[in-house]
Amino acid sequence: MNMKRIISGLLGFPIVAIILILGNKYIVDISFAIIAALSLHEYFNAFKEKAKPIVWIGYLATSLIAFIHIIPLEYAITIVSVLIPLAILLMFLQIILTNMKTNIKDISITFFGICYIPLFLMFIPLLKGLENGNFLIWYIIFSAWGTDVFAYIFGKTLGKHKFSKISPNKTIEGCIGGTIGSVIIILLYTIVCNTWFNLGISYIYIVLIGILLSIIGQIGDFSASSIKRYVGIKDFSNLIPGHGGMLDRIDSVIFIAPFAYMFLSLL
């Protein structure tokens, strides 16, 4: 792991930790809206040679993350349900008004980007807003980063069998090792939560969740790689030295977030 990557990781983790630990729900909402906007910008920019995404609708959808906890929870699902068909309506309206200078490919890539980035990331502030959310939200972070670190270690030391041409540097041994390491970190974190804060989380349940979240995170990593392969780029940007862009750094977090909310809200 190169020195730039190590330094960026060491600097990035405390920033995220400060936001999640010290920030109230509104600061967290705004922070993740900014992260989503940066990621969506990189995503749109990646497709500049393939299509013309409708960026203003994407950024408008992303900005709504900042207002999640301003909207009463009982209206949130209804509002989201209305916004999705409204976004599709507006995108088709742009096709009509521009006399098809915007086309179905443009709006497909735009709509996918909205679902893929801001909609998925929205579940992080939503999870933090749950009872014990300040503790539960760390399962997303530890699942993603634990898998990333241990997959790299196991892949470098034991990796012999390539997993997929989508990401040729990844090995089967690395993927398995990443899941094992991630689950160990999650289990240790759960022991701390149960011992010091009396959360009473089931160890068996959390191990099963840990396995699933790690696998889902790795699917997210491969998914981002498949996008980069399609558009012919190595990284989404050079925003974070040693890591690439914001989207490169959070590709697994994006996928983990909605499933973590689904599984952990049952605790």
C-alpha positions as YAML, in Angstrom:
chain: A
units: angstrom
residues:
- id: 1
  name: MET
  ca: [0.00, 0.00, 0.00]
- id: 2
  name: ASN
  ca: [1.69, 3.23, -1.11]
- id: 3
  name: MET
  ca: [2.50, 6.05, 1.29]
- id: 4
  name: LYS
  ca: [-0.01, 8.49, -0.24]
- id: 5
  name: ARG
  ca: [-2.79, 5.96, 0.28]
- id: 6
  name: ILE
  ca: [-1.76, 5.37, 3.91]
- id: 7
  name: ILE
  ca: [-1.54, 9.10, 4.73]
- id: 8
  name: SER
  ca: [-4.89, 9.83, 3.04]
- id: 9
  name: GLY
  ca: [-6.51, 7.00, 4.98]
- id: 10
  name: LEU
  ca: [-5.06, 8.16, 8.28]
- id: 11
  name: LEU
  ca: [-6.28, 11.71, 7.66]
- id: 12
  name: GLY
  ca: [-9.66, 10.69, 6.30]
- id: 13
  name: PHE
  ca: [-10.75, 8.43, 9.14]
- id: 14
  name: PRO
  ca: [-10.49, 11.09, 11.91]
- id: 15
  name: ILE
  ca: [-12.49, 13.54, 9.77]
- id: 16
  name: VAL
  ca: [-15.29, 11.02, 9.32]
- id: 17
  name: ALA
  ca: [-15.09, 10.08, 13.01]
- id: 18
  name: ILE
  ca: [-15.40, 13.71, 14.12]
- id: 19
  name: ILE
  ca: [-18.45, 14.24, 11.89]
- id: 20
  name: LEU
  ca: [-20.19, 11.09, 13.10]
- id: 21
  name: ILE
  ca: [-19.30, 11.42, 16.79]
- id: 22
  name: LEU
  ca: [-19.56, 15.16, 17.38]
- id: 23
  name: GLY
  ca: [-21.93, 16.24, 14.61]
- id: 24
  name: ASN
  ca: [-25.66, 16.44, 15.24]
- id: 25
  name: LYS
  ca: [-28.07, 14.92, 12.73]
- id: 26
  name: TYR
  ca: [-28.22, 18.10, 10.65]
- id: 27
  name: ILE
  ca: [-24.43, 18.34, 10.32]
- id: 28
  name: VAL
  ca: [-24.32, 14.67, 9.31]
- id: 29
  name: ASP
  ca: [-27.08, 15.25, 6.74]
- id: 30
  name: ILE
  ca: [-25.24, 18.20, 5.20]
- id: 31
  name: SER
  ca: [-21.88, 16.38, 5.26]
- id: 32
  name: PHE
  ca: [-23.24, 13.38, 3.40]
- id: 33
  name: ALA
  ca: [-25.07, 15.63, 0.94]
- id: 34
  name: ILE
  ca: [-21.67, 17.20, 0.12]
- id: 35
  name: ILE
  ca: [-20.05, 13.75, -0.19]
- id: 36
  name: ALA
  ca: [-22.90, 12.62, -2.45]
- id: 37
  name: ALA
  ca: [-22.59, 15.76, -4.60]
- id: 38
  name: LEU
  ca: [-18.84, 15.23, -5.06]
- id: 39
  name: SER
  ca: [-19.39, 11.58, -5.93]
- id: 40
  name: LEU
  ca: [-22.21, 12.36, -8.36]
- id: 41
  name: HIS
  ca: [-20.05, 15.02, -10.03]
- id: 42
  name: GLU
  ca: [-17.33, 12.39, -10.59]
- id: 43
  name: TYR
  ca: [-19.92, 9.92, -11.88]
- id: 44
  name: PHE
  ca: [-21.37, 12.41, -14.38]
- id: 45
  name: ASN
  ca: [-17.89, 13.48, -15.47]
- id: 46
  name: ALA
  ca: [-16.94, 9.83, -16.11]
- id: 47
  name: PHE
  ca: [-19.72, 9.57, -18.71]
- id: 48
  name: LYS
  ca: [-18.89, 12.81, -20.54]
- id: 49
  name: GLU
  ca: [-17.67, 10.90, -23.62]
- id: 50
  name: LYS
  ca: [-20.60, 8.46, -23.56]
- id: 51
  name: ALA
  ca: [-23.62, 10.63, -22.78]
- id: 52
  name: LYS
  ca: [-24.89, 14.00, -21.57]
- id: 53
  name: PRO
  ca: [-26.38, 13.41, -18.11]
- id: 54
  name: ILE
  ca: [-28.95, 15.92, -16.86]
- id: 55
  name: VAL
  ca: [-26.75, 17.19, -14.07]
- id: 56
  name: TRP
  ca: [-29.14, 19.75, -12.56]
- id: 57
  name: ILE
  ca: [-31.69, 17.06, -11.71]
- id: 58
  name: GLY
  ca: [-28.94, 14.94, -10.18]
- id: 59
  name: TYR
  ca: [-27.67, 17.76, -7.98]
- id: 60
  name: LEU
  ca: [-31.19, 18.73, -6.98]
- id: 61
  name: ALA
  ca: [-31.88, 15.15, -5.88]
- id: 62
  name: THR
  ca: [-28.57, 15.07, -4.00]
- id: 63
  name: SER
  ca: [-29.32, 18.28, -2.12]
- id: 64
  name: LEU
  ca: [-32.40, 16.66, -0.59]
- id: 65
  name: ILE
  ca: [-30.13, 14.53, 1.65]
- id: 66
  name: ALA
  ca: [-29.36, 17.72, 3.56]
- id: 67
  name: PHE
  ca: [-33.03, 18.04, 4.51]
- id: 68
  name: ILE
  ca: [-33.77, 14.45, 5.57]
- id: 69
  name: HIS
  ca: [-34.32, 15.26, 9.24]
- id: 70
  name: ILE
  ca: [-36.20, 18.48, 8.54]
- id: 71
  name: ILE
  ca: [-38.94, 16.48, 6.82]
- id: 72
  name: PRO
  ca: [-41.22, 14.69, 9.33]
- id: 73
  name: LEU
  ca: [-40.55, 10.94, 9.16]
- id: 74
  name: GLU
  ca: [-44.20, 10.10, 8.48]
- id: 75
  name: TYR
  ca: [-44.03, 12.13, 5.26]
- id: 76
  name: ALA
  ca: [-40.55, 11.05, 4.12]
- id: 77
  name: ILE
  ca: [-41.59, 7.87, 2.27]
- id: 78
  name: THR
  ca: [-44.45, 9.69, 0.54]
- id: 79
  name: ILE
  ca: [-42.16, 12.53, -0.54]
- id: 80
  name: VAL
  ca: [-39.52, 10.15, -1.92]
- id: 81
  name: SER
  ca: [-42.24, 8.16, -3.71]
- id: 82
  name: VAL
  ca: [-43.46, 11.35, -5.39]
- id: 83
  name: LEU
  ca: [-39.98, 12.69, -6.23]
- id: 84
  name: ILE
  ca: [-38.93, 9.61, -8.23]
- id: 85
  name: PRO
  ca: [-41.73, 9.84, -10.84]
- id: 86
  name: LEU
  ca: [-41.34, 13.64, -10.79]
- id: 87
  name: ALA
  ca: [-37.65, 13.30, -11.67]
- id: 88
  name: ILE
  ca: [-38.51, 10.93, -14.54]
- id: 89
  name: LEU
  ca: [-41.20, 13.34, -15.73]
- id: 90
  name: LEU
  ca: [-38.77, 16.28, -15.73]
- id: 91
  name: MET
  ca: [-36.11, 14.30, -17.59]
- id: 92
  name: PHE
  ca: [-38.54, 13.28, -20.33]
- id: 93
  name: LEU
  ca: [-39.75, 16.87, -20.45]
- id: 94
  name: GLN
  ca: [-36.18, 17.92, -21.19]
- id: 95
  name: ILE
  ca: [-36.07, 15.42, -24.07]
- id: 96
  name: ILE
  ca: [-39.21, 17.02, -25.50]
- id: 97
  name: LEU
  ca: [-38.12, 20.64, -24.96]
- id: 98
  name: THR
  ca: [-34.64, 20.08, -26.44]
- id: 99
  name: ASN
  ca: [-36.11, 18.27, -29.45]
- id: 100
  name: MET
  ca: [-34.24, 15.08, -28.49]
- id: 101
  name: LYS
  ca: [-30.83, 16.70, -28.00]
- id: 102
  name: THR
  ca: [-31.21, 14.93, -24.66]
- id: 103
  name: ASN
  ca: [-32.04, 11.27, -25.25]
- id: 104
  name: ILE
  ca: [-33.11, 8.14, -23.40]
- id: 105
  name: LYS
  ca: [-29.48, 7.12, -22.76]
- id: 106
  name: ASP
  ca: [-28.81, 10.46, -21.08]
- id: 107
  name: ILE
  ca: [-31.76, 10.18, -18.73]
- id: 108
  name: SER
  ca: [-31.06, 6.48, -18.01]
- id: 109
  name: ILE
  ca: [-27.52, 7.29, -16.87]
- id: 110
  name: THR
  ca: [-28.83, 10.27, -14.89]
- id: 111
  name: PHE
  ca: [-31.55, 8.27, -13.14]
- id: 112
  name: PHE
  ca: [-29.18, 5.40, -12.37]
- id: 113
  name: GLY
  ca: [-26.71, 7.88, -10.87]
- id: 114
  name: ILE
  ca: [-29.41, 9.34, -8.62]
- id: 115
  name: CYS
  ca: [-30.40, 5.89, -7.35]
- id: 116
  name: TYR
  ca: [-26.81, 4.67, -7.09]
- id: 117
  name: ILE
  ca: [-25.31, 7.57, -5.15]
- id: 118
  name: PRO
  ca: [-27.62, 10.01, -3.28]
- id: 119
  name: LEU
  ca: [-30.46, 7.52, -2.75]
- id: 120
  name: PHE
  ca: [-28.14, 4.82, -1.38]
- id: 121
  name: LEU
  ca: [-26.07, 7.26, 0.71]
- id: 122
  name: MET
  ca: [-29.25, 8.70, 2.21]
- id: 123
  name: PHE
  ca: [-29.50, 5.60, 4.41]
- id: 124
  name: ILE
  ca: [-26.40, 6.60, 6.40]
- id: 125
  name: PRO
  ca: [-27.97, 9.67, 8.06]
- id: 126
  name: LEU
  ca: [-31.23, 7.71, 8.33]
- id: 127
  name: LEU
  ca: [-29.45, 4.94, 10.24]
- id: 128
  name: LYS
  ca: [-27.78, 7.47, 12.52]
- id: 129
  name: GLY
  ca: [-31.23, 8.87, 13.30]
- id: 130
  name: LEU
  ca: [-32.47, 5.54, 14.68]
- id: 131
  name: GLU
  ca: [-32.36, 4.57, 18.34]
- id: 132
  name: ASN
  ca: [-28.70, 3.77, 19.14]
- id: 133
  name: GLY
  ca: [-27.89, 5.05, 15.65]
- id: 134
  name: ASN
  ca: [-24.67, 6.63, 16.91]
- id: 135
  name: PHE
  ca: [-23.42, 3.09, 17.54]
- id: 136
  name: LEU
  ca: [-25.08, 1.31, 14.61]
- id: 137
  name: ILE
  ca: [-23.66, 3.65, 11.98]
- id: 138
  name: TRP
  ca: [-20.14, 2.36, 12.66]
- id: 139
  name: TYR
  ca: [-21.08, -1.05, 11.30]
- id: 140
  name: ILE
  ca: [-21.18, 0.54, 7.86]
- id: 141
  name: ILE
  ca: [-17.73, 2.09, 8.28]
- id: 142
  name: PHE
  ca: [-16.09, -0.99, 9.81]
- id: 143
  name: SER
  ca: [-17.65, -3.30, 7.21]
- id: 144
  name: ALA
  ca: [-16.38, -1.22, 4.30]
- id: 145
  name: TRP
  ca: [-12.95, -0.21, 5.58]
- id: 146
  name: GLY
  ca: [-12.28, -3.50, 7.38]
- id: 147
  name: THR
  ca: [-12.98, -5.43, 4.19]
- id: 148
  name: ASP
  ca: [-10.82, -3.05, 2.16]
- id: 149
  name: VAL
  ca: [-7.80, -3.29, 4.50]
- id: 150
  name: PHE
  ca: [-7.88, -7.05, 5.05]
- id: 151
  name: ALA
  ca: [-8.63, -7.81, 1.40]
- id: 152
  name: TYR
  ca: [-5.48, -5.87, 0.52]
- id: 153
  name: ILE
  ca: [-3.38, -7.68, 3.17]
- id: 154
  name: PHE
  ca: [-4.65, -11.18, 2.31]
- id: 155
  name: GLY
  ca: [-4.49, -10.47, -1.41]
- id: 156
  name: LYS
  ca: [-0.87, -9.31, -1.25]
- id: 157
  name: THR
  ca: [0.32, -12.14, 1.02]
- id: 158
  name: LEU
  ca: [-1.81, -15.11, -0.05]
- id: 159
  name: GLY
  ca: [-3.53, -14.08, -3.28]
- id: 160
  name: LYS
  ca: [-2.99, -16.50, -6.17]
- id: 161
  name: HIS
  ca: [-6.36, -16.88, -7.89]
- id: 162
  name: LYS
  ca: [-7.75, -13.89, -9.80]
- id: 163
  name: PHE
  ca: [-11.40, -13.15, -9.10]
- id: 164
  name: SER
  ca: [-12.61, -11.20, -12.14]
- id: 165
  name: LYS
  ca: [-11.21, -9.31, -15.12]
- id: 166
  name: ILE
  ca: [-13.38, -6.37, -14.00]
- id: 167
  name: SER
  ca: [-10.80, -5.74, -11.29]
- id: 168
  name: PRO
  ca: [-7.73, -7.85, -12.20]
- id: 169
  name: ASN
  ca: [-5.74, -7.00, -9.05]
- id: 170
  name: LYS
  ca: [-8.34, -8.59, -6.77]
- id: 171
  name: THR
  ca: [-8.01, -12.25, -5.81]
- id: 172
  name: ILE
  ca: [-10.36, -14.84, -4.34]
- id: 173
  name: GLU
  ca: [-8.08, -15.12, -1.31]
- id: 174
  name: GLY
  ca: [-8.22, -11.35, -0.83]
- id: 175
  name: CYS
  ca: [-12.02, -11.29, -1.03]
- id: 176
  name: ILE
  ca: [-12.37, -14.09, 1.53]
- id: 177
  name: GLY
  ca: [-9.73, -12.56, 3.80]
- id: 178
  name: GLY
  ca: [-11.46, -9.19, 3.60]
- id: 179
  name: THR
  ca: [-14.71, -10.70, 4.82]
- id: 180
  name: ILE
  ca: [-13.01, -12.61, 7.65]
- id: 181
  name: GLY
  ca: [-11.11, -9.53, 8.82]
- id: 182
  name: SER
  ca: [-14.19, -7.32, 8.59]
- id: 183
  name: VAL
  ca: [-16.29, -9.75, 10.63]
- id: 184
  name: ILE
  ca: [-13.59, -9.93, 13.33]
- id: 185
  name: ILE
  ca: [-13.53, -6.12, 13.62]
- id: 186
  name: ILE
  ca: [-17.33, -5.97, 13.75]
- id: 187
  name: LEU
  ca: [-17.45, -8.69, 16.39]
- id: 188
  name: LEU
  ca: [-14.87, -6.88, 18.55]
- id: 189
  name: TYR
  ca: [-16.83, -3.64, 18.16]
- id: 190
  name: THR
  ca: [-20.02, -5.42, 19.22]
- id: 191
  name: ILE
  ca: [-18.29, -6.80, 22.32]
- id: 192
  name: VAL
  ca: [-17.30, -3.23, 23.26]
- id: 193
  name: CYS
  ca: [-20.86, -1.97, 22.64]
- id: 194
  name: ASN
  ca: [-22.43, -4.74, 24.70]
- id: 195
  name: THR
  ca: [-19.89, -4.55, 27.54]
- id: 196
  name: TRP
  ca: [-19.62, -0.79, 27.95]
- id: 197
  name: PHE
  ca: [-22.99, 0.42, 26.69]
- id: 198
  name: ASN
  ca: [-25.29, -2.56, 27.37]
- id: 199
  name: LEU
  ca: [-26.75, -2.67, 23.87]
- id: 200
  name: GLY
  ca: [-27.51, -6.40, 24.05]
- id: 201
  name: ILE
  ca: [-26.73, -7.10, 20.38]
- id: 202
  name: SER
  ca: [-26.81, -10.79, 19.38]
- id: 203
  name: TYR
  ca: [-23.33, -11.98, 18.41]
- id: 204
  name: ILE
  ca: [-24.67, -14.64, 16.05]
- id: 205
  name: TYR
  ca: [-26.91, -12.12, 14.30]
- id: 206
  name: ILE
  ca: [-24.13, -9.56, 14.00]
- id: 207
  name: VAL
  ca: [-21.71, -12.12, 12.54]
- id: 208
  name: LEU
  ca: [-24.27, -13.01, 9.88]
- id: 209
  name: ILE
  ca: [-24.86, -9.31, 9.19]
- id: 210
  name: GLY
  ca: [-21.09, -8.74, 9.04]
- id: 211
  name: ILE
  ca: [-20.63, -11.46, 6.43]
- id: 212
  name: LEU
  ca: [-23.47, -10.11, 4.30]
- id: 213
  name: LEU
  ca: [-22.34, -6.47, 4.54]
- id: 214
  name: SER
  ca: [-18.76, -7.38, 3.62]
- id: 215
  name: ILE
  ca: [-19.89, -9.34, 0.56]
- id: 216
  name: ILE
  ca: [-22.28, -6.54, -0.45]
- id: 217
  name: GLY
  ca: [-19.47, -4.00, -0.05]
- id: 218
  name: GLN
  ca: [-17.22, -6.02, -2.34]
- id: 219
  name: ILE
  ca: [-20.01, -6.19, -4.92]
- id: 220
  name: GLY
  ca: [-20.14, -2.39, -4.65]
- id: 221
  name: ASP
  ca: [-16.40, -2.21, -5.28]
- id: 222
  name: PHE
  ca: [-16.66, -4.40, -8.37]
- id: 223
  name: SER
  ca: [-19.70, -2.41, -9.55]
- id: 224
  name: ALA
  ca: [-17.74, 0.85, -9.48]
- id: 225
  name: SER
  ca: [-14.89, -0.88, -11.30]
- id: 226
  name: SER
  ca: [-17.29, -2.07, -14.01]
- id: 227
  name: ILE
  ca: [-18.41, 1.54, -14.57]
- id: 228
  name: LYS
  ca: [-14.79, 2.69, -14.85]
- id: 229
  name: ARG
  ca: [-14.02, -0.12, -17.30]
- id: 230
  name: TYR
  ca: [-17.02, 0.83, -19.43]
- id: 231
  name: VAL
  ca: [-16.05, 4.51, -19.67]
- id: 232
  name: GLY
  ca: [-12.32, 3.78, -19.93]
- id: 233
  name: ILE
  ca: [-10.89, 5.48, -16.82]
- id: 234
  name: LYS
  ca: [-8.66, 4.26, -13.99]
- id: 235
  name: ASP
  ca: [-10.09, 6.46, -11.21]
- id: 236
  name: PHE
  ca: [-13.13, 8.71, -10.98]
- id: 237
  name: SER
  ca: [-10.84, 11.65, -10.11]
- id: 238
  name: ASN
  ca: [-7.62, 12.47, -8.24]
- id: 239
  name: LEU
  ca: [-9.36, 14.19, -5.33]
- id: 240
  name: ILE
  ca: [-7.91, 11.87, -2.66]
- id: 241
  name: PRO
  ca: [-4.18, 11.08, -3.14]
- id: 242
  name: GLY
  ca: [-3.58, 7.34, -3.36]
- id: 243
  name: HIS
  ca: [-7.29, 6.52, -3.50]
- id: 244
  name: GLY
  ca: [-8.58, 8.34, -6.58]
- id: 245
  name: GLY
  ca: [-11.87, 10.16, -6.28]
- id: 246
  name: MET
  ca: [-14.54, 10.40, -3.63]
- id: 247
  name: LEU
  ca: [-16.55, 7.73, -5.45]
- id: 248
  name: ASP
  ca: [-13.50, 5.44, -5.54]
- id: 249
  name: ARG
  ca: [-13.26, 5.78, -1.76]
- id: 250
  name: ILE
  ca: [-16.91, 5.16, -0.90]
- id: 251
  name: ASP
  ca: [-17.97, 2.69, -3.61]
- id: 252
  name: SER
  ca: [-18.44, -0.10, -1.05]
- id: 253
  name: VAL
  ca: [-20.03, 2.21, 1.54]
- id: 254
  name: ILE
  ca: [-22.68, 3.19, -1.01]
- id: 255
  name: PHE
  ca: [-23.83, -0.39, -1.45]
- id: 256
  name: ILE
  ca: [-23.58, -1.31, 2.23]
- id: 257
  name: ALA
  ca: [-25.64, 1.65, 3.50]
- id: 258
  name: PRO
  ca: [-29.21, 0.62, 2.49]
- id: 259
  name: PHE
  ca: [-28.68, -3.01, 3.48]
- id: 260
  name: ALA
  ca: [-27.13, -2.02, 6.81]
- id: 261
  name: TYR
  ca: [-30.18, 0.13, 7.49]
- id: 262
  name: MET
  ca: [-32.44, -2.79, 6.56]
- id: 263
  name: PHE
  ca: [-30.65, -5.34, 8.76]
- id: 264
  name: LEU
  ca: [-29.70, -3.13, 11.71]
- id: 265
  name: SER
  ca: [-33.10, -1.47, 12.05]
- id: 266
  name: LEU
  ca: [-34.35, -4.91, 13.15]
- id: 267
  name: LEU
  ca: [-32.05, -4.91, 16.20]
...
